[in-house]
Amino acid sequence: MSELVPEPRQKPAVPMKPMGINANLLGYIGIDTIIEQMRKKTMKTGFDFNIMVVGQSGLGKSTLVNTLFKSQVSRKSSGWNREEKIPKTVEIKAIGHVIEEGGVKMKLTVIDTPGFGDQINNENCWEPIEKYINEQYEKFLKEEVNIARKKRIPDTRVHCCLYFISPTGHSLRPLDLEFMKHLSKVVNIIPVIAKADTMTLEEKTEFKQRVRKELEVNGIEFYPQKEFDEDLEDKTENDKIRESMPFAVVGSDKEYQVNGKRVLGRKTPWGIIEVENLTHCEFALLRDFVIRTHLQDLKEVTHNIHYETYRAKRLNDNGGLPPMTVETEENHESNL
Amino acid sequence: VFSSDIQNDGCRSLSLSGHVGVDSLPDQLVNKSIKQGFCFNILCIGETGIGKSTLIDSLFNTSFDDPVSTHFQPNVRLRAQTYELQESNVRLKLTIVSTVGFGDQIKKEESYQPIVDYIDAQFEAYLQEELKIKRSLHSYHDTRIHVCLYFISPTGHSLKSLDLLTMKSLDSKVNIIPIIGKADSVSKTELQKFKVKLMSELVSNGVQIYQFPTDDETVSEINAIMNGHLPFAVVGSTEEVKVENKMVKARQYPWGIVQVEDENHCDFVKLREMLICTNMEDLREQTHARHYELYRRCRLEEMGFRDTGPENKPVSLQEAYEAKRHEFYIEMQRKEEEMRQVFVQRVKEKEAILKEAEQEIQAKFEHLKRLHQEERLKLEKNRRVLEDEMAMFIKKKAAAELLQTQALVSTPVNFKKDKDRKKDQGFRLELLCFDVRDEQTVNVHGQSEREKLEGERNSPREFQI
């Protein structure tokens, strides 16, 4: 039923609740072309993605990032590590790259955190990281509340944080728990078990179970968080993923010949560990998860939930947080 | 070889040694959008009877529920309806807003105002949501108008002044696509001249209409061509006519059949192509990135927000909010004080009224009390009178009895005395009533009199308050 909108100027006139699908569509109209239109637009704009890696030195963070993005993303290569000094405090280093594949352009920023957990006294070593993440939210917020806004606000917010767990085989370290407890509330954390080639299959399964248990007991929700599952479909898919996390990964940027194929792997006296072989390690699962299926979702959760939480708190506090000085960093383009 | 420690622009381009999977990103994004569904809002402005509803019905191949309106609307109003359409896996929330009574009034200066207000109201609603502390933009039902189809009358001459006025007031707020309604009343040659005239009038008056975008190579060519066909001359119809063994949407005249989807007959197909198949997403984007931003900027400046403070120093978000908050707080206090004053005033008034009422009641009570007193005194007097009479009666009775006993002693005793006495009661009673003044002895007869008196005395007491 139609309703005549009353004289405006009083309340904003809003169209009434939508009618059910009562329109009998005879013949093709072309509404579904909007998908193509949208796809074209996004390809033109490009995507961006900011991933942070956190973990003690020597856990293979840089190698893993290189393996994920199949290129020399990280400055470190095999010789570099031993010569570089371990920093005295936690440093935050963000480096941007452009990846183009299949006509799709992506601006990838890898945020490294050298010095994390490497000191003798590691108290509060997560604080610089938390501060960095909040600074990015602050930057975005400042842009968003401008009167004259940019067409695309540069997005430097951390979309995903890979946390590297040492493959001790026992349980999580206190540092791991402390970090994840603090940071899981502000950023999407994906825990990974590094250098998983030091564990047998049984040790792996047990360790993973124990880690999951410990995380649960400590109230740490890693990505994908249960509370953000939108519908049943999401839930079943994410449940499966949650059950197999943390992924036990091995990274490598060297290729070897195995069964006539060239594969990425690690050569040891007792065999070649194939990185992309699911029976050897779970790297492929991690890669598919982060890049091929959930990248957009990582960004959306960051934008719709973590950022909104930060914003609400900031506006509510009304001065609770001191005004932060913001350094100019590279301008990222956001496609949101 | 390592590039310098980069923290600014100038990112390295990576060369990939294998398949990463980045090419799946557009699909990921699109899938999310499909899940959420799309919104599209069309505003139709045109005179009554120019064919707005029919055109919309034709465009979307359905018959939306739309009652016909009369020409006698006192002012221009807007009618908005939302529908949910689905085509393959795409769900579209389509809102059609039509003017009612546009161009019907005798005085038309205010005709465009309700339309401008409506458009602004949708922007305002979005802005309010965006400014909330706890907001849900993600699931917000976007009601902002994405495109305005402006129906021009097929006079064949030029734009009406109302058209110019309206379009001028809307061109910075919404994407306008001008179309010629009921174009089957204009001949082909006239149509070409008409279109040229219209476009030149629009240009010379500085009306910014929507330009189909030409920056994307895949659509730039067709969009450029279409830009040259504006305004689209359309004919709408939901009725089907048989033409060469096919049922087509058409209008049947004695001299021929005008087929809606024949490009030689009208530009309907072009309009549908441009509006839905090619540029729907661009229309939405322009609305958000250009028109809404402009509205937002103006509105925030109106509200007193600035990006730079009085000395042209950048005002931080915090300061701006503080200042606003302070303002609002003062305003709130003022309003509170006002309300309190009003409340106190009302209380006083009520008190006064109640007091008056109280006094009235008091007065009434006094009055009635007085009446009661008077009644009482009267009754007392009556009582005394009666009691005196009773006393006398008793005395007389006693005296009479005495006489009687004296008389009886001399005459023989008669057992019929009781009977007689009863018979003679009435007579005797009469006699006694006249004479009695003594109140010492009480007898049965006096008793009944007494009771009557008591009764009299009691009943007057039941007077009404």
PDB file of N, CA, C and O in Angstrom, chain B residues 195-238:
ATOM      1  N   LYS B 195      15.086  17.826 -28.727  1.00  0.00           N
ATOM      2  CA  LYS B 195      16.208  17.391 -27.882  1.00  0.00           C
ATOM      3  C   LYS B 195      17.329  18.400 -27.897  1.00  0.00           C
ATOM      4  O   LYS B 195      17.893  18.763 -26.866  1.00  0.00           O
ATOM      5  N   VAL B 196      17.656  18.872 -29.074  1.00  0.00           N
ATOM      6  CA  VAL B 196      18.760  19.830 -29.188  1.00  0.00           C
ATOM      7  C   VAL B 196      18.431  21.085 -28.390  1.00  0.00           C
ATOM      8  O   VAL B 196      19.254  21.626 -27.644  1.00  0.00           O
ATOM      9  N   LYS B 197      17.174  21.520 -28.551  1.00  0.00           N
ATOM     10  CA  LYS B 197      16.765  22.734 -27.836  1.00  0.00           C
ATOM     11  C   LYS B 197      16.882  22.531 -26.340  1.00  0.00           C
ATOM     12  O   LYS B 197      17.386  23.383 -25.603  1.00  0.00           O
ATOM     13  N   LEU B 198      16.388  21.393 -25.877  1.00  0.00           N
ATOM     14  CA  LEU B 198      16.392  21.135 -24.445  1.00  0.00           C
ATOM     15  C   LEU B 198      17.812  21.130 -23.898  1.00  0.00           C
ATOM     16  O   LEU B 198      18.111  21.768 -22.881  1.00  0.00           O
ATOM     17  N   MET B 199      18.693  20.405 -24.569  1.00  0.00           N
ATOM     18  CA  MET B 199      20.059  20.311 -24.066  1.00  0.00           C
ATOM     19  C   MET B 199      20.744  21.665 -24.056  1.00  0.00           C
ATOM     20  O   MET B 199      21.439  22.007 -23.098  1.00  0.00           O
ATOM     21  N   SER B 200      20.497  22.445 -25.080  1.00  0.00           N
ATOM     22  CA  SER B 200      21.165  23.754 -25.087  1.00  0.00           C
ATOM     23  C   SER B 200      20.613  24.639 -23.990  1.00  0.00           C
ATOM     24  O   SER B 200      21.338  25.417 -23.370  1.00  0.00           O
ATOM     25  N   GLU B 201      19.332  24.477 -23.714  1.00  0.00           N
ATOM     26  CA  GLU B 201      18.751  25.275 -22.620  1.00  0.00           C
ATOM     27  C   GLU B 201      19.364  24.870 -21.296  1.00  0.00           C
ATOM     28  O   GLU B 201      19.676  25.700 -20.450  1.00  0.00           O
ATOM     29  N   LEU B 202      19.519  23.565 -21.110  1.00  0.00           N
ATOM     30  CA  LEU B 202      20.116  23.092 -19.864  1.00  0.00           C
ATOM     31  C   LEU B 202      21.531  23.623 -19.709  1.00  0.00           C
ATOM     32  O   LEU B 202      21.924  24.098 -18.654  1.00  0.00           O
ATOM     33  N   VAL B 203      22.275  23.545 -20.787  1.00  0.00           N
ATOM     34  CA  VAL B 203      23.670  23.994 -20.722  1.00  0.00           C
ATOM     35  C   VAL B 203      23.734  25.486 -20.458  1.00  0.00           C
ATOM     36  O   VAL B 203      24.472  25.946 -19.589  1.00  0.00           O
ATOM     37  N   SER B 204      22.922  26.248 -21.176  1.00  0.00           N
ATOM     38  CA  SER B 204      23.015  27.703 -21.019  1.00  0.00           C
ATOM     39  C   SER B 204      22.541  28.147 -19.640  1.00  0.00           C
ATOM     40  O   SER B 204      22.936  29.194 -19.158  1.00  0.00           O
ATOM     41  N   ASN B 205      21.707  27.340 -18.999  1.00  0.00           N
ATOM     42  CA  ASN B 205      21.282  27.706 -17.651  1.00  0.00           C
ATOM     43  C   ASN B 205      22.154  27.082 -16.573  1.00  0.00           C
ATOM     44  O   ASN B 205      21.867  27.207 -15.385  1.00  0.00           O
ATOM     45  N   GLY B 206      23.171  26.385 -16.999  1.00  0.00           N
ATOM     46  CA  GLY B 206      24.113  25.826 -16.030  1.00  0.00           C
ATOM     47  C   GLY B 206      23.571  24.680 -15.208  1.00  0.00           C
ATOM     48  O   GLY B 206      23.983  24.475 -14.073  1.00  0.00           O
ATOM     49  N   VAL B 207      22.646  23.913 -15.778  1.00  0.00           N
ATOM     50  CA  VAL B 207      22.109  22.772 -15.033  1.00  0.00           C
ATOM     51  C   VAL B 207      23.041  21.574 -15.231  1.00  0.00           C
ATOM     52  O   VAL B 207      23.320  21.181 -16.364  1.00  0.00           O
ATOM     53  N   GLN B 208      23.504  21.020 -14.115  1.00  0.00           N
ATOM     54  CA  GLN B 208      24.426  19.889 -14.206  1.00  0.00           C
ATOM     55  C   GLN B 208      23.637  18.597 -14.226  1.00  0.00           C
ATOM     56  O   GLN B 208      23.125  18.175 -13.210  1.00  0.00           O
ATOM     57  N   ILE B 209      23.534  17.979 -15.385  1.00  0.00           N
ATOM     58  CA  ILE B 209      22.865  16.687 -15.388  1.00  0.00           C
ATOM     59  C   ILE B 209      23.916  15.587 -15.306  1.00  0.00           C
ATOM     60  O   ILE B 209      25.104  15.836 -15.479  1.00  0.00           O
ATOM     61  N   TYR B 210      23.438  14.385 -15.062  1.00  0.00           N
ATOM     62  CA  TYR B 210      24.359  13.263 -14.883  1.00  0.00           C
ATOM     63  C   TYR B 210      24.988  12.874 -16.217  1.00  0.00           C
ATOM     64  O   TYR B 210      24.287  12.694 -17.208  1.00  0.00           O
ATOM     65  N   GLN B 211      26.291  12.763 -16.188  1.00  0.00           N
ATOM     66  CA  GLN B 211      27.005  12.325 -17.386  1.00  0.00           C
ATOM     67  C   GLN B 211      27.403  10.871 -17.212  1.00  0.00           C
ATOM     68  O   GLN B 211      28.030  10.515 -16.209  1.00  0.00           O
ATOM     69  N   PHE B 212      27.067  10.051 -18.157  1.00  0.00           N
ATOM     70  CA  PHE B 212      27.484   8.648 -18.065  1.00  0.00           C
ATOM     71  C   PHE B 212      29.011   8.605 -18.139  1.00  0.00           C
ATOM     72  O   PHE B 212      29.615   9.240 -18.991  1.00  0.00           O
ATOM     73  N   PRO B 213      29.632   7.868 -17.222  1.00  0.00           N
ATOM     74  CA  PRO B 213      31.085   7.960 -17.080  1.00  0.00           C
ATOM     75  C   PRO B 213      31.819   7.370 -18.276  1.00  0.00           C
ATOM     76  O   PRO B 213      31.425   6.337 -18.811  1.00  0.00           O
ATOM     77  N   THR B 214      32.874   8.046 -18.668  1.00  0.00           N
ATOM     78  CA  THR B 214      33.620   7.592 -19.838  1.00  0.00           C
ATOM     79  C   THR B 214      35.060   7.269 -19.494  1.00  0.00           C
ATOM     80  O   THR B 214      35.935   7.307 -20.335  1.00  0.00           O
ATOM     81  N   ASP B 215      35.349   6.950 -18.228  1.00  0.00           N
ATOM     82  CA  ASP B 215      36.737   6.692 -17.894  1.00  0.00           C
ATOM     83  C   ASP B 215      37.121   5.220 -17.982  1.00  0.00           C
ATOM     84  O   ASP B 215      38.277   4.897 -18.137  1.00  0.00           O
ATOM     85  N   ASP B 216      36.144   4.364 -17.965  1.00  0.00           N
ATOM     86  CA  ASP B 216      36.438   2.931 -18.069  1.00  0.00           C
ATOM     87  C   ASP B 216      36.322   2.512 -19.523  1.00  0.00           C
ATOM     88  O   ASP B 216      35.282   2.697 -20.150  1.00  0.00           O
ATOM     89  N   GLU B 217      37.393   1.952 -20.081  1.00  0.00           N
ATOM     90  CA  GLU B 217      37.406   1.678 -21.526  1.00  0.00           C
ATOM     91  C   GLU B 217      36.274   0.783 -21.967  1.00  0.00           C
ATOM     92  O   GLU B 217      35.753   0.919 -23.058  1.00  0.00           O
ATOM     93  N   THR B 218      35.889  -0.152 -21.101  1.00  0.00           N
ATOM     94  CA  THR B 218      34.874  -1.104 -21.554  1.00  0.00           C
ATOM     95  C   THR B 218      33.543  -0.427 -21.816  1.00  0.00           C
ATOM     96  O   THR B 218      32.769  -0.849 -22.657  1.00  0.00           O
ATOM     97  N   VAL B 219      33.237   0.624 -21.070  1.00  0.00           N
ATOM     98  CA  VAL B 219      31.935   1.260 -21.262  1.00  0.00           C
ATOM     99  C   VAL B 219      32.023   2.679 -21.780  1.00  0.00           C
ATOM    100  O   VAL B 219      31.010   3.311 -22.040  1.00  0.00           O
ATOM    101  N   SER B 220      33.240   3.193 -21.944  1.00  0.00           N
ATOM    102  CA  SER B 220      33.328   4.619 -22.287  1.00  0.00           C
ATOM    103  C   SER B 220      32.666   4.901 -23.626  1.00  0.00           C
ATOM    104  O   SER B 220      31.997   5.907 -23.797  1.00  0.00           O
ATOM    105  N   GLU B 221      32.860   3.984 -24.558  1.00  0.00           N
ATOM    106  CA  GLU B 221      32.302   4.256 -25.883  1.00  0.00           C
ATOM    107  C   GLU B 221      30.796   4.332 -25.857  1.00  0.00           C
ATOM    108  O   GLU B 221      30.189   5.297 -26.331  1.00  0.00           O
ATOM    109  N   ILE B 222      30.206   3.310 -25.277  1.00  0.00           N
ATOM    110  CA  ILE B 222      28.746   3.288 -25.306  1.00  0.00           C
ATOM    111  C   ILE B 222      28.181   4.427 -24.464  1.00  0.00           C
ATOM    112  O   ILE B 222      27.181   5.049 -24.825  1.00  0.00           O
ATOM    113  N   ASN B 223      28.862   4.729 -23.367  1.00  0.00           N
ATOM    114  CA  ASN B 223      28.381   5.826 -22.538  1.00  0.00           C
ATOM    115  C   ASN B 223      28.458   7.151 -23.272  1.00  0.00           C
ATOM    116  O   ASN B 223      27.565   7.985 -23.178  1.00  0.00           O
ATOM    117  N   ALA B 224      29.520   7.313 -24.037  1.00  0.00           N
ATOM    118  CA  ALA B 224      29.668   8.576 -24.773  1.00  0.00           C
ATOM    119  C   ALA B 224      28.552   8.732 -25.782  1.00  0.00           C
ATOM    120  O   ALA B 224      27.964   9.807 -25.942  1.00  0.00           O
ATOM    121  N   ILE B 225      28.245   7.632 -26.462  1.00  0.00           N
ATOM    122  CA  ILE B 225      27.153   7.684 -27.442  1.00  0.00           C
ATOM    123  C   ILE B 225      25.848   8.038 -26.745  1.00  0.00           C
ATOM    124  O   ILE B 225      25.083   8.883 -27.212  1.00  0.00           O
ATOM    125  N   MET B 226      25.626   7.379 -25.641  1.00  0.00           N
ATOM    126  CA  MET B 226      24.374   7.612 -24.931  1.00  0.00           C
ATOM    127  C   MET B 226      24.266   9.041 -24.436  1.00  0.00           C
ATOM    128  O   MET B 226      23.176   9.617 -24.425  1.00  0.00           O
ATOM    129  N   ASN B 227      25.395   9.583 -24.021  1.00  0.00           N
ATOM    130  CA  ASN B 227      25.362  10.976 -23.570  1.00  0.00           C
ATOM    131  C   ASN B 227      24.816  11.873 -24.657  1.00  0.00           C
ATOM    132  O   ASN B 227      24.171  12.881 -24.400  1.00  0.00           O
ATOM    133  N   GLY B 228      25.095  11.487 -25.899  1.00  0.00           N
ATOM    134  CA  GLY B 228      24.623  12.289 -27.011  1.00  0.00           C
ATOM    135  C   GLY B 228      23.142  12.131 -27.295  1.00  0.00           C
ATOM    136  O   GLY B 228      22.561  12.937 -28.027  1.00  0.00           O
ATOM    137  N   HIS B 229      22.512  11.094 -26.731  1.00  0.00           N
ATOM    138  CA  HIS B 229      21.092  10.878 -27.005  1.00  0.00           C
ATOM    139  C   HIS B 229      20.182  11.510 -25.966  1.00  0.00           C
ATOM    140  O   HIS B 229      18.963  11.424 -26.071  1.00  0.00           O
ATOM    141  N   LEU B 230      20.805  12.137 -24.957  1.00  0.00           N
ATOM    142  CA  LEU B 230      19.975  12.738 -23.915  1.00  0.00           C
ATOM    143  C   LEU B 230      19.248  13.950 -24.470  1.00  0.00           C
ATOM    144  O   LEU B 230      19.795  14.638 -25.344  1.00  0.00           O
ATOM    145  N   PRO B 231      18.071  14.323 -23.945  1.00  0.00           N
ATOM    146  CA  PRO B 231      17.251  13.532 -23.025  1.00  0.00           C
ATOM    147  C   PRO B 231      16.608  12.341 -23.744  1.00  0.00           C
ATOM    148  O   PRO B 231      16.252  12.445 -24.919  1.00  0.00           O
ATOM    149  N   PHE B 232      16.461  11.241 -23.020  1.00  0.00           N
ATOM    150  CA  PHE B 232      15.851  10.067 -23.620  1.00  0.00           C
ATOM    151  C   PHE B 232      14.365  10.304 -23.830  1.00  0.00           C
ATOM    152  O   PHE B 232      13.656  10.747 -22.938  1.00  0.00           O
ATOM    153  N   ALA B 233      13.885  10.008 -25.035  1.00  0.00           N
ATOM    154  CA  ALA B 233      12.456  10.132 -25.323  1.00  0.00           C
ATOM    155  C   ALA B 233      11.840   8.776 -25.070  1.00  0.00           C
ATOM    156  O   ALA B 233      12.122   7.825 -25.794  1.00  0.00           O
ATOM    157  N   VAL B 234      11.022   8.672 -24.037  1.00  0.00           N
ATOM    158  CA  VAL B 234      10.521   7.345 -23.656  1.00  0.00           C
ATOM    159  C   VAL B 234       9.026   7.224 -23.817  1.00  0.00           C
ATOM    160  O   VAL B 234       8.268   8.188 -23.757  1.00  0.00           O
ATOM    161  N   VAL B 235       8.645   5.985 -24.019  1.00  0.00           N
ATOM    162  CA  VAL B 235       7.245   5.607 -24.025  1.00  0.00           C
ATOM    163  C   VAL B 235       7.148   4.410 -23.113  1.00  0.00           C
ATOM    164  O   VAL B 235       7.975   3.505 -23.181  1.00  0.00           O
ATOM    165  N   GLY B 236       6.157   4.409 -22.242  1.00  0.00           N
ATOM    166  CA  GLY B 236       6.019   3.285 -21.344  1.00  0.00           C
ATOM    167  C   GLY B 236       4.715   2.569 -21.595  1.00  0.00           C
ATOM    168  O   GLY B 236       3.722   3.167 -22.021  1.00  0.00           O
ATOM    169  N   SER B 237       4.726   1.275 -21.364  1.00  0.00           N
ATOM    170  CA  SER B 237       3.473   0.547 -21.472  1.00  0.00           C
ATOM    171  C   SER B 237       3.592  -0.779 -20.759  1.00  0.00           C
ATOM    172  O   SER B 237       4.635  -1.428 -20.807  1.00  0.00           O
ATOM    173  N   THR B 238       2.515  -1.169 -20.112  1.00  0.00           N
ATOM    174  CA  THR B 238       2.512  -2.486 -19.496  1.00  0.00           C
ATOM    175  C   THR B 238       1.555  -3.402 -20.237  1.00  0.00           C
ATOM    176  O   THR B 238       1.442  -4.581 -19.929  1.00  0.00           O
TER     177      THR B 238
END
